[in-house]
PDB file of C-alpha atoms in Angstrom:
ATOM      1  CA  MET C   1     151.827 -36.309  54.121  1.00 57.00           C
ATOM      2  CA  ASP C   2     151.884 -36.784  50.322  1.00 63.00           C
ATOM      3  CA  SER C   3     153.731 -39.502  48.438  1.00 65.00           C
ATOM      4  CA  ARG C   4     156.711 -37.256  47.681  1.00 66.00           C
ATOM      5  CA  LYS C   5     157.349 -36.542  51.350  1.00 75.00           C
ATOM      6  CA  TRP C   6     156.957 -40.211  52.249  1.00 78.00           C
ATOM      7  CA  GLY C   7     159.421 -41.149  49.516  1.00 78.00           C
ATOM      8  CA  ILE C   8     161.931 -38.533  50.647  1.00 82.00           C
ATOM      9  CA  LEU C   9     161.525 -39.646  54.269  1.00 86.00           C
ATOM     10  CA  LEU C  10     162.081 -43.330  53.486  1.00 86.00           C
ATOM     11  CA  ILE C  11     165.066 -42.721  51.230  1.00 86.00           C
ATOM     12  CA  GLY C  12     166.509 -40.211  53.711  1.00 88.00           C
ATOM     13  CA  VAL C  13     166.366 -42.765  56.529  1.00 87.00           C
ATOM     14  CA  LEU C  14     167.984 -45.458  54.367  1.00 87.00           C
ATOM     15  CA  LEU C  15     170.737 -43.107  53.200  1.00 87.00           C
ATOM     16  CA  ALA C  16     171.370 -42.051  56.799  1.00 88.00           C
ATOM     17  CA  LEU C  17     171.731 -45.707  57.802  1.00 85.00           C
ATOM     18  CA  THR C  18     174.066 -46.276  54.866  1.00 84.00           C
ATOM     19  CA  VAL C  19     176.299 -43.371  55.881  1.00 87.00           C
ATOM     20  CA  LEU C  20     176.208 -44.520  59.503  1.00 85.00           C
ATOM     21  CA  GLY C  21     177.279 -48.003  58.428  1.00 83.00           C
ATOM     22  CA  TRP C  22     180.424 -46.582  56.820  1.00 84.00           C
ATOM     23  CA  PHE C  23     181.651 -45.164  60.133  1.00 85.00           C
ATOM     24  CA  TYR C  24     179.972 -47.040  62.950  1.00 86.00           C
ATOM     25  CA  THR C  25     178.295 -50.311  63.826  1.00 88.00           C
ATOM     26  CA  PRO C  26     177.498 -51.345  67.418  1.00 90.00           C
ATOM     27  CA  TYR C  27     179.261 -54.673  66.883  1.00 91.00           C
ATOM     28  CA  ASP C  28     181.506 -56.232  64.304  1.00 90.00           C
ATOM     29  CA  PRO C  29     178.940 -57.408  61.691  1.00 90.00           C
ATOM     30  CA  ASN C  30     180.885 -60.623  61.078  1.00 89.00           C
ATOM     31  CA  GLU C  31     181.821 -61.403  64.683  1.00 89.00           C
ATOM     32  CA  VAL C  32     180.599 -64.873  65.704  1.00 90.00           C
ATOM     33  CA  ASN C  33     179.312 -65.313  69.273  1.00 90.00           C
ATOM     34  CA  ILE C  34     177.651 -68.708  69.611  1.00 91.00           C
ATOM     35  CA  ALA C  35     176.731 -68.024  73.252  1.00 90.00           C
ATOM     36  CA  GLU C  36     174.325 -65.252  72.096  1.00 91.00           C
ATOM     37  CA  ARG C  37     172.791 -66.935  69.070  1.00 92.00           C
ATOM     38  CA  PHE C  38     169.048 -66.378  68.408  1.00 92.00           C
ATOM     39  CA  GLN C  39     168.743 -63.552  70.919  1.00 92.00           C
ATOM     40  CA  PRO C  40     165.384 -61.785  70.324  1.00 92.00           C
ATOM     41  CA  PRO C  41     165.302 -58.024  69.734  1.00 93.00           C
ATOM     42  CA  GLY C  42     166.074 -56.172  72.931  1.00 90.00           C
ATOM     43  CA  ARG C  43     168.094 -53.394  74.491  1.00 89.00           C
ATOM     44  CA  GLN C  44     171.476 -54.984  73.811  1.00 90.00           C
ATOM     45  CA  HIS C  45     170.607 -56.128  70.293  1.00 92.00           C
ATOM     46  CA  PRO C  46     167.802 -53.928  68.822  1.00 92.00           C
ATOM     47  CA  PHE C  47     167.155 -56.374  65.947  1.00 94.00           C
ATOM     48  CA  GLY C  48     168.274 -59.529  67.745  1.00 93.00           C
ATOM     49  CA  THR C  49     171.058 -61.916  66.738  1.00 93.00           C
ATOM     50  CA  ASP C  50     171.297 -64.616  64.065  1.00 92.00           C
ATOM     51  CA  HIS C  51     172.282 -68.290  64.125  1.00 90.00           C
ATOM     52  CA  PHE C  52     175.949 -67.372  64.620  1.00 92.00           C
ATOM     53  CA  GLY C  53     175.241 -64.829  67.347  1.00 92.00           C
ATOM     54  CA  ARG C  54     175.988 -61.903  65.014  1.00 94.00           C
ATOM     55  CA  ASP C  55     174.196 -58.634  65.715  1.00 94.00           C
ATOM     56  CA  VAL C  56     171.467 -58.185  63.093  1.00 94.00           C
ATOM     57  CA  PHE C  57     171.370 -54.387  63.444  1.00 93.00           C
ATOM     58  CA  SER C  58     175.105 -54.149  62.690  1.00 93.00           C
ATOM     59  CA  ARG C  59     174.659 -56.417  59.680  1.00 93.00           C
ATOM     60  CA  ILE C  60     171.731 -54.327  58.440  1.00 93.00           C
ATOM     61  CA  LEU C  61     173.877 -51.181  58.636  1.00 91.00           C
ATOM     62  CA  TRP C  62     176.779 -52.876  56.888  1.00 91.00           C
ATOM     63  CA  GLY C  63     174.504 -54.529  54.342  1.00 88.00           C
ATOM     64  CA  ALA C  64     172.869 -51.195  53.464  1.00 88.00           C
ATOM     65  CA  ARG C  65     176.197 -50.014  52.067  1.00 84.00           C
ATOM     66  CA  ILE C  66     176.421 -53.051  49.820  1.00 82.00           C
ATOM     67  CA  SER C  67     172.783 -53.327  48.743  1.00 84.00           C
ATOM     68  CA  LEU C  68     172.295 -49.636  47.959  1.00 86.00           C
ATOM     69  CA  ALA C  69     175.781 -49.044  46.568  1.00 86.00           C
ATOM     70  CA  VAL C  70     175.702 -52.038  44.222  1.00 86.00           C
ATOM     71  CA  GLY C  71     172.187 -51.163  43.039  1.00 87.00           C
ATOM     72  CA  ALA C  72     173.082 -47.493  42.456  1.00 90.00           C
ATOM     73  CA  ALA C  73     176.366 -48.332  40.705  1.00 92.00           C
ATOM     74  CA  ALA C  74     174.657 -50.839  38.421  1.00 91.00           C
ATOM     75  CA  VAL C  75     171.917 -48.371  37.450  1.00 92.00           C
ATOM     76  CA  CYS C  76     174.455 -45.575  36.876  1.00 93.00           C
ATOM     77  CA  LEU C  77     176.523 -47.834  34.633  1.00 93.00           C
ATOM     78  CA  GLY C  78     173.490 -49.005  32.670  1.00 92.00           C
ATOM     79  CA  ALA C  79     172.104 -45.467  32.461  1.00 93.00           C
ATOM     80  CA  ALA C  80     175.372 -43.992  31.182  1.00 94.00           C
ATOM     81  CA  MET C  81     175.632 -46.555  28.395  1.00 93.00           C
ATOM     82  CA  GLY C  82     171.915 -46.437  27.580  1.00 92.00           C
ATOM     83  CA  ILE C  83     171.778 -42.630  27.448  1.00 92.00           C
ATOM     84  CA  CYS C  84     174.784 -42.399  25.099  1.00 91.00           C
ATOM     85  CA  LEU C  85     173.343 -45.025  22.773  1.00 91.00           C
ATOM     86  CA  GLY C  86     169.868 -43.483  22.971  1.00 90.00           C
ATOM     87  CA  LEU C  87     171.228 -40.050  22.044  1.00 90.00           C
ATOM     88  CA  ALA C  88     172.967 -41.526  19.013  1.00 88.00           C
ATOM     89  CA  ALA C  89     169.910 -43.525  17.949  1.00 88.00           C
ATOM     90  CA  GLY C  90     167.430 -40.681  18.328  1.00 87.00           C
ATOM     91  CA  PHE C  91     169.583 -37.853  16.988  1.00 85.00           C
ATOM     92  CA  PHE C  92     171.240 -39.492  13.977  1.00 85.00           C
ATOM     93  CA  GLY C  93     168.570 -42.091  13.105  1.00 78.00           C
ATOM     94  CA  GLY C  94     168.953 -44.202   9.973  1.00 80.00           C
ATOM     95  CA  TRP C  95     170.726 -47.557  10.062  1.00 83.00           C
ATOM     96  CA  TRP C  96     172.358 -46.651  13.391  1.00 83.00           C
ATOM     97  CA  ASP C  97     168.927 -46.316  14.974  1.00 83.00           C
ATOM     98  CA  GLU C  98     167.764 -49.607  13.479  1.00 87.00           C
ATOM     99  CA  LEU C  99     170.852 -51.471  14.714  1.00 87.00           C
ATOM    100  CA  LEU C 100     170.635 -50.121  18.263  1.00 86.00           C
ATOM    101  CA  MET C 101     166.942 -50.846  18.531  1.00 88.00           C
ATOM    102  CA  ARG C 102     167.497 -54.449  17.452  1.00 87.00           C
ATOM    103  CA  ILE C 103     170.237 -54.842  20.063  1.00 85.00           C
ATOM    104  CA  SER C 104     167.952 -53.227  22.658  1.00 85.00           C
ATOM    105  CA  THR C 105     165.151 -55.644  21.852  1.00 84.00           C
ATOM    106  CA  SER C 106     167.529 -58.594  22.200  1.00 82.00           C
ATOM    107  CA  LEU C 107     168.767 -57.401  25.597  1.00 81.00           C
ATOM    108  CA  GLN C 108     165.223 -56.835  26.850  1.00 80.00           C
ATOM    109  CA  ALA C 109     164.463 -60.489  26.159  1.00 80.00           C
ATOM    110  CA  LEU C 110     167.006 -61.400  28.881  1.00 77.00           C
ATOM    111  CA  PRO C 111     166.047 -60.142  32.365  1.00 77.00           C
ATOM    112  CA  SER C 112     168.765 -58.879  34.716  1.00 76.00           C
ATOM    113  CA  ILE C 113     168.474 -61.908  36.984  1.00 78.00           C
ATOM    114  CA  LEU C 114     168.872 -64.309  34.055  1.00 80.00           C
ATOM    115  CA  LEU C 115     171.915 -62.398  32.788  1.00 80.00           C
ATOM    116  CA  ALA C 116     173.499 -62.500  36.240  1.00 81.00           C
ATOM    117  CA  LEU C 117     172.843 -66.239  36.529  1.00 80.00           C
ATOM    118  CA  LEU C 118     174.484 -66.707  33.128  1.00 81.00           C
ATOM    119  CA  PHE C 119     177.533 -64.707  34.220  1.00 81.00           C
ATOM    120  CA  ALA C 120     177.717 -66.673  37.476  1.00 79.00           C
ATOM    121  CA  ALA C 121     177.810 -69.910  35.489  1.00 77.00           C
ATOM    122  CA  ILE C 122     180.737 -68.582  33.437  1.00 80.00           C
ATOM    123  CA  TRP C 123     182.600 -66.719  36.175  1.00 81.00           C
ATOM    124  CA  SER C 124     182.481 -66.974  39.961  1.00 78.00           C
ATOM    125  CA  PRO C 125     179.530 -65.413  41.845  1.00 81.00           C
ATOM    126  CA  GLY C 126     180.093 -62.039  43.468  1.00 81.00           C
ATOM    127  CA  VAL C 127     179.671 -58.282  43.117  1.00 83.00           C
ATOM    128  CA  PRO C 128     180.836 -58.052  39.445  1.00 85.00           C
ATOM    129  CA  VAL C 129     178.215 -60.606  38.411  1.00 84.00           C
ATOM    130  CA  VAL C 130     175.439 -58.598  40.086  1.00 85.00           C
ATOM    131  CA  LEU C 131     176.791 -55.283  38.818  1.00 88.00           C
ATOM    132  CA  TRP C 132     177.000 -56.260  35.159  1.00 88.00           C
ATOM    133  CA  GLY C 133     173.828 -58.315  35.186  1.00 87.00           C
ATOM    134  CA  ILE C 134     171.743 -55.394  36.475  1.00 89.00           C
ATOM    135  CA  ALA C 135     173.599 -52.834  34.338  1.00 90.00           C
ATOM    136  CA  LEU C 136     173.025 -54.726  31.090  1.00 89.00           C
ATOM    137  CA  GLY C 137     169.373 -55.119  31.995  1.00 88.00           C
ATOM    138  CA  ASN C 138     169.043 -51.331  32.358  1.00 90.00           C
ATOM    139  CA  ILE C 139     170.788 -50.362  29.117  1.00 91.00           C
ATOM    140  CA  PRO C 140     167.791 -51.002  26.797  1.00 91.00           C
ATOM    141  CA  ILE C 141     165.424 -49.235  29.201  1.00 91.00           C
ATOM    142  CA  PHE C 142     167.446 -46.009  29.256  1.00 93.00           C
ATOM    143  CA  LEU C 143     168.220 -46.353  25.546  1.00 92.00           C
ATOM    144  CA  ARG C 144     164.529 -46.388  24.626  1.00 91.00           C
ATOM    145  CA  VAL C 145     163.550 -43.608  27.044  1.00 91.00           C
ATOM    146  CA  THR C 146     166.357 -41.383  25.762  1.00 92.00           C
ATOM    147  CA  ARG C 147     165.700 -42.153  22.093  1.00 91.00           C
ATOM    148  CA  ASN C 148     161.985 -41.408  22.344  1.00 89.00           C
ATOM    149  CA  GLN C 149     162.623 -38.091  24.089  1.00 89.00           C
ATOM    150  CA  VAL C 150     165.317 -37.080  21.593  1.00 89.00           C
ATOM    151  CA  LEU C 151     163.021 -37.803  18.631  1.00 87.00           C
ATOM    152  CA  SER C 152     160.572 -35.282  20.082  1.00 85.00           C
ATOM    153  CA  ILE C 153     163.061 -32.660  21.258  1.00 86.00           C
ATOM    154  CA  LYS C 154     165.176 -32.462  18.090  1.00 81.00           C
ATOM    155  CA  ARG C 155     162.154 -31.209  16.108  1.00 80.00           C
ATOM    156  CA  ARG C 156     161.427 -28.293  18.440  1.00 83.00           C
ATOM    157  CA  PRO C 157     161.937 -24.713  17.201  1.00 84.00           C
ATOM    158  CA  TYR C 158     164.896 -23.866  19.468  1.00 80.00           C
ATOM    159  CA  VAL C 159     166.855 -26.846  18.121  1.00 81.00           C
ATOM    160  CA  GLU C 160     166.086 -25.851  14.538  1.00 79.00           C
ATOM    161  CA  ALA C 161     167.108 -22.281  15.372  1.00 85.00           C
ATOM    162  CA  ALA C 162     170.421 -23.441  16.851  1.00 80.00           C
ATOM    163  CA  ARG C 163     171.120 -25.517  13.747  1.00 78.00           C
ATOM    164  CA  ALA C 164     170.275 -22.558  11.507  1.00 82.00           C
ATOM    165  CA  LEU C 165     172.788 -20.426  13.426  1.00 78.00           C
ATOM    166  CA  GLY C 166     175.508 -22.925  12.652  1.00 78.00           C
ATOM    167  CA  ALA C 167     175.634 -24.985  15.857  1.00 76.00           C
ATOM    168  CA  GLY C 168     177.231 -28.399  15.402  1.00 76.00           C
ATOM    169  CA  ASP C 169     175.704 -31.721  16.376  1.00 75.00           C
ATOM    170  CA  LEU C 170     177.725 -32.010  19.605  1.00 81.00           C
ATOM    171  CA  ARG C 171     176.785 -28.513  20.747  1.00 81.00           C
ATOM    172  CA  ILE C 172     173.094 -29.138  20.031  1.00 83.00           C
ATOM    173  CA  ILE C 173     173.155 -32.412  21.977  1.00 82.00           C
ATOM    174  CA  VAL C 174     175.001 -30.954  24.976  1.00 81.00           C
ATOM    175  CA  ARG C 175     173.333 -27.535  25.184  1.00 82.00           C
ATOM    176  CA  HIS C 176     169.799 -28.144  23.935  1.00 82.00           C
ATOM    177  CA  ILE C 177     168.885 -31.826  24.143  1.00 86.00           C
ATOM    178  CA  LEU C 178     170.562 -33.248  27.247  1.00 86.00           C
ATOM    179  CA  PRO C 179     169.146 -30.604  29.666  1.00 85.00           C
ATOM    180  CA  ASN C 180     165.634 -31.382  28.434  1.00 86.00           C
ATOM    181  CA  LEU C 181     166.063 -35.084  29.137  1.00 87.00           C
ATOM    182  CA  ARG C 182     166.545 -34.515  32.859  1.00 84.00           C
ATOM    183  CA  ALA C 183     162.951 -34.982  34.009  1.00 81.00           C
ATOM    184  CA  ALA C 184     162.337 -38.215  32.098  1.00 85.00           C
ATOM    185  CA  LEU C 185     165.694 -39.671  33.117  1.00 88.00           C
ATOM    186  CA  LEU C 186     165.166 -38.814  36.803  1.00 86.00           C
ATOM    187  CA  VAL C 187     161.893 -40.714  36.774  1.00 84.00           C
ATOM    188  CA  GLN C 188     163.451 -43.719  35.064  1.00 88.00           C
ATOM    189  CA  PHE C 189     166.495 -43.648  37.344  1.00 90.00           C
ATOM    190  CA  SER C 190     164.316 -43.712  40.456  1.00 86.00           C
ATOM    191  CA  VAL C 191     162.211 -46.609  39.189  1.00 86.00           C
ATOM    192  CA  SER C 192     165.269 -48.512  37.955  1.00 90.00           C
ATOM    193  CA  LEU C 193     167.032 -48.057  41.286  1.00 90.00           C
ATOM    194  CA  ALA C 194     164.104 -49.665  43.088  1.00 88.00           C
ATOM    195  CA  GLY C 195     164.249 -52.570  40.658  1.00 88.00           C
ATOM    196  CA  ALA C 196     168.041 -52.857  41.034  1.00 89.00           C
ATOM    197  CA  ILE C 197     167.821 -53.134  44.826  1.00 88.00           C
ATOM    198  CA  LEU C 198     165.206 -55.859  44.456  1.00 88.00           C
ATOM    199  CA  ALA C 199     167.313 -57.632  41.804  1.00 88.00           C
ATOM    200  CA  GLU C 200     170.429 -57.509  44.001  1.00 87.00           C
ATOM    201  CA  ALA C 201     168.465 -58.954  46.911  1.00 87.00           C
ATOM    202  CA  SER C 202     167.075 -61.695  44.661  1.00 86.00           C
ATOM    203  CA  LEU C 203     170.501 -62.606  43.301  1.00 86.00           C
ATOM    204  CA  SER C 204     172.061 -62.659  46.761  1.00 85.00           C
ATOM    205  CA  TYR C 205     169.173 -64.815  47.955  1.00 85.00           C
ATOM    206  CA  LEU C 206     169.851 -67.227  45.087  1.00 83.00           C
ATOM    207  CA  GLY C 207     173.509 -67.389  46.106  1.00 81.00           C
ATOM    208  CA  VAL C 208     175.086 -65.723  43.060  1.00 82.00           C
ATOM    209  CA  GLY C 209     175.331 -62.225  44.519  1.00 80.00           C
ATOM    210  CA  ILE C 210     177.161 -61.025  47.605  1.00 80.00           C
ATOM    211  CA  GLN C 211     179.152 -63.869  49.107  1.00 81.00           C
ATOM    212  CA  PRO C 212     179.670 -64.642  52.819  1.00 81.00           C
ATOM    213  CA  PRO C 213     180.786 -63.414  55.244  1.00 81.00           C
ATOM    214  CA  ASP C 214     179.869 -59.984  53.810  1.00 82.00           C
ATOM    215  CA  PRO C 215     176.214 -59.200  54.549  1.00 85.00           C
ATOM    216  CA  SER C 216     173.631 -57.822  52.174  1.00 87.00           C
ATOM    217  CA  TRP C 217     169.894 -57.712  52.768  1.00 89.00           C
ATOM    218  CA  GLY C 218     169.253 -60.474  50.248  1.00 88.00           C
ATOM    219  CA  ARG C 219     172.065 -62.597  51.648  1.00 88.00           C
ATOM    220  CA  MET C 220     170.618 -62.199  55.151  1.00 90.00           C
ATOM    221  CA  LEU C 221     167.275 -63.512  53.888  1.00 90.00           C
ATOM    222  CA  ARG C 222     168.979 -66.522  52.350  1.00 88.00           C
ATOM    223  CA  GLU C 223     170.764 -67.350  55.608  1.00 88.00           C
ATOM    224  CA  ALA C 224     167.543 -66.894  57.602  1.00 89.00           C
ATOM    225  CA  GLN C 225     165.314 -69.162  55.501  1.00 86.00           C
ATOM    226  CA  SER C 226     166.017 -72.200  57.688  1.00 86.00           C
ATOM    227  CA  TYR C 227     165.298 -70.351  60.927  1.00 89.00           C
ATOM    228  CA  GLY C 228     162.139 -68.404  60.089  1.00 85.00           C
ATOM    229  CA  SER C 229     159.928 -70.213  62.600  1.00 87.00           C
ATOM    230  CA  LEU C 230     162.565 -70.181  65.349  1.00 89.00           C
ATOM    231  CA  ALA C 231     163.707 -66.563  64.901  1.00 91.00           C
ATOM    232  CA  PRO C 232     161.203 -64.666  62.716  1.00 93.00           C
ATOM    233  CA  TRP C 233     163.067 -61.376  63.147  1.00 93.00           C
ATOM    234  CA  LEU C 234     165.828 -62.767  60.918  1.00 93.00           C
ATOM    235  CA  VAL C 235     163.346 -62.778  58.026  1.00 92.00           C
ATOM    236  CA  VAL C 236     161.242 -59.745  58.935  1.00 93.00           C
ATOM    237  CA  VAL C 237     164.056 -57.211  59.440  1.00 93.00           C
ATOM    238  CA  PRO C 238     165.974 -57.532  56.125  1.00 92.00           C
ATOM    239  CA  GLY C 239     162.717 -58.080  54.227  1.00 92.00           C
ATOM    240  CA  LEU C 240     161.313 -54.878  55.728  1.00 92.00           C
ATOM    241  CA  PHE C 241     164.351 -52.837  54.703  1.00 92.00           C
ATOM    242  CA  ILE C 242     164.212 -54.177  51.148  1.00 91.00           C
ATOM    243  CA  ALA C 243     160.515 -53.280  50.983  1.00 91.00           C
ATOM    244  CA  LEU C 244     161.107 -49.777  52.373  1.00 90.00           C
ATOM    245  CA  ALA C 245     163.862 -49.102  49.832  1.00 89.00           C
ATOM    246  CA  VAL C 246     161.746 -50.283  46.895  1.00 89.00           C
ATOM    247  CA  VAL C 247     158.642 -48.391  48.052  1.00 88.00           C
ATOM    248  CA  GLY C 248     160.641 -45.213  48.745  1.00 86.00           C
ATOM    249  CA  PHE C 249     162.199 -45.012  45.280  1.00 86.00           C
ATOM    250  CA  ASN C 250     158.909 -45.933  43.596  1.00 84.00           C
ATOM    251  CA  LEU C 251     157.123 -43.150  45.490  1.00 83.00           C
ATOM    252  CA  LEU C 252     159.712 -40.655  44.288  1.00 79.00           C
ATOM    253  CA  GLY C 253     159.366 -41.900  40.721  1.00 72.00           C
ATOM    254  CA  ASP C 254     155.572 -41.719  40.815  1.00 69.00           C
ATOM    255  CA  ASN C 255     155.705 -38.189  42.188  1.00 64.00           C
ATOM    256  CA  TRP C 256     158.019 -37.042  39.403  1.00 56.00           C
ATOM    257  CA  ILE C 257     155.672 -38.613  36.831  1.00 52.00           C
ATOM    258  CA  TYR C 258     152.662 -36.764  38.266  1.00 49.00           C
ATOM    259  CA  GLY C 259     154.702 -33.574  38.433  1.00 50.00           C
ATOM    260  CA  ARG C 260     155.513 -33.817  34.740  1.00 49.00           C
ATOM    261  CA  GLU C 261     151.858 -34.489  33.890  1.00 43.00           C
ATOM    262  CA  ARG C 262     150.763 -31.380  35.828  1.00 44.00           C
ATOM    263  CA  LEU C 263     153.439 -29.339  34.045  1.00 39.00           C
ATOM    264  CA  TYR C 264     152.191 -30.505  30.629  1.00 40.00           C
ATOM    265  CA  GLU C 265     148.626 -29.660  31.634  1.00 38.00           C
ATOM    266  CA  ARG C 266     149.648 -26.093  32.512  1.00 39.00           C
ATOM    267  CA  GLU C 267     151.465 -25.768  29.198  1.00 41.00           C
TER     268      GLU C 267
END
C-alpha cells in the first residue's frame, strides 16, 4: 500500500470517528464515576477509564470533533485571508506587494503557539484563542504560496490572451488564476492541517486551549501527565490519535507534492 492509500485510510478512520462522535458515544464523556477510575482497557471500556472514571473511548470520540474541527476551522480562516492577500500581492505587485510581504515576514516571526499564548494573556483561554492563534500563523504561509504561484501564472500565454481580449482583472483572477492554484493550495492545506492539529494539542496541553470539562486530545494528555506510570493508556491513547492525524495529513501532502513533480516531468 502506497503513502497515498495509507494517508486516505488514516484520515478516513479519523473522520469516521469524528462523525460518530457527533451522534453517539458509549458513555457520557464528562460523566464522573469514581468507583470505576483507572480501569484498564477491556470489554466494557475499550480504552479504559481516567482518574475520574470517565470512559476514555467516549472522550476520544468527543475530543475528535473538537481537535479536528478547531484545526480545520483555523486553517480555513488563515487560508482564506492568506489567499486573498497573496492574490493581491502577486497580481498587482508594486507597493502593495512590498507592504504585504513585510507584514507576512513580521507574522512569520511569531509562531502560532506564541500568538495564542499572547492572546490568552490578554483574553481568557479557550477556543477563540486557539482559533485565531493558529489562523494568524497560517496567513503568511498561504500568502507566500499564493503570491509565488500568481507571479508565475500571470505571465503565461492564456492570461495574456485573456487580457488582450479585454478581460478585466477580476475575471482573469477568478477564471484563469484561481483554478491553477488548486494543486499548490491543496498541498499546503494538508500540511497546515497537520500542523494545526499538533498546535491545538500543544496549546490544550499548556492549558490555554480547550478548557475542562470539554475533552480534546491535547487536554487529555495534560490531565494524564500525573498518572502516566499508574495508567499508561491515558497517555498512549490520545498521543496515538494525535500522531495518526498528523501522519495521515502529511502523507496526503507528500503524495500531492510527488504527483505534481511527476506531472511537471511529463510536461
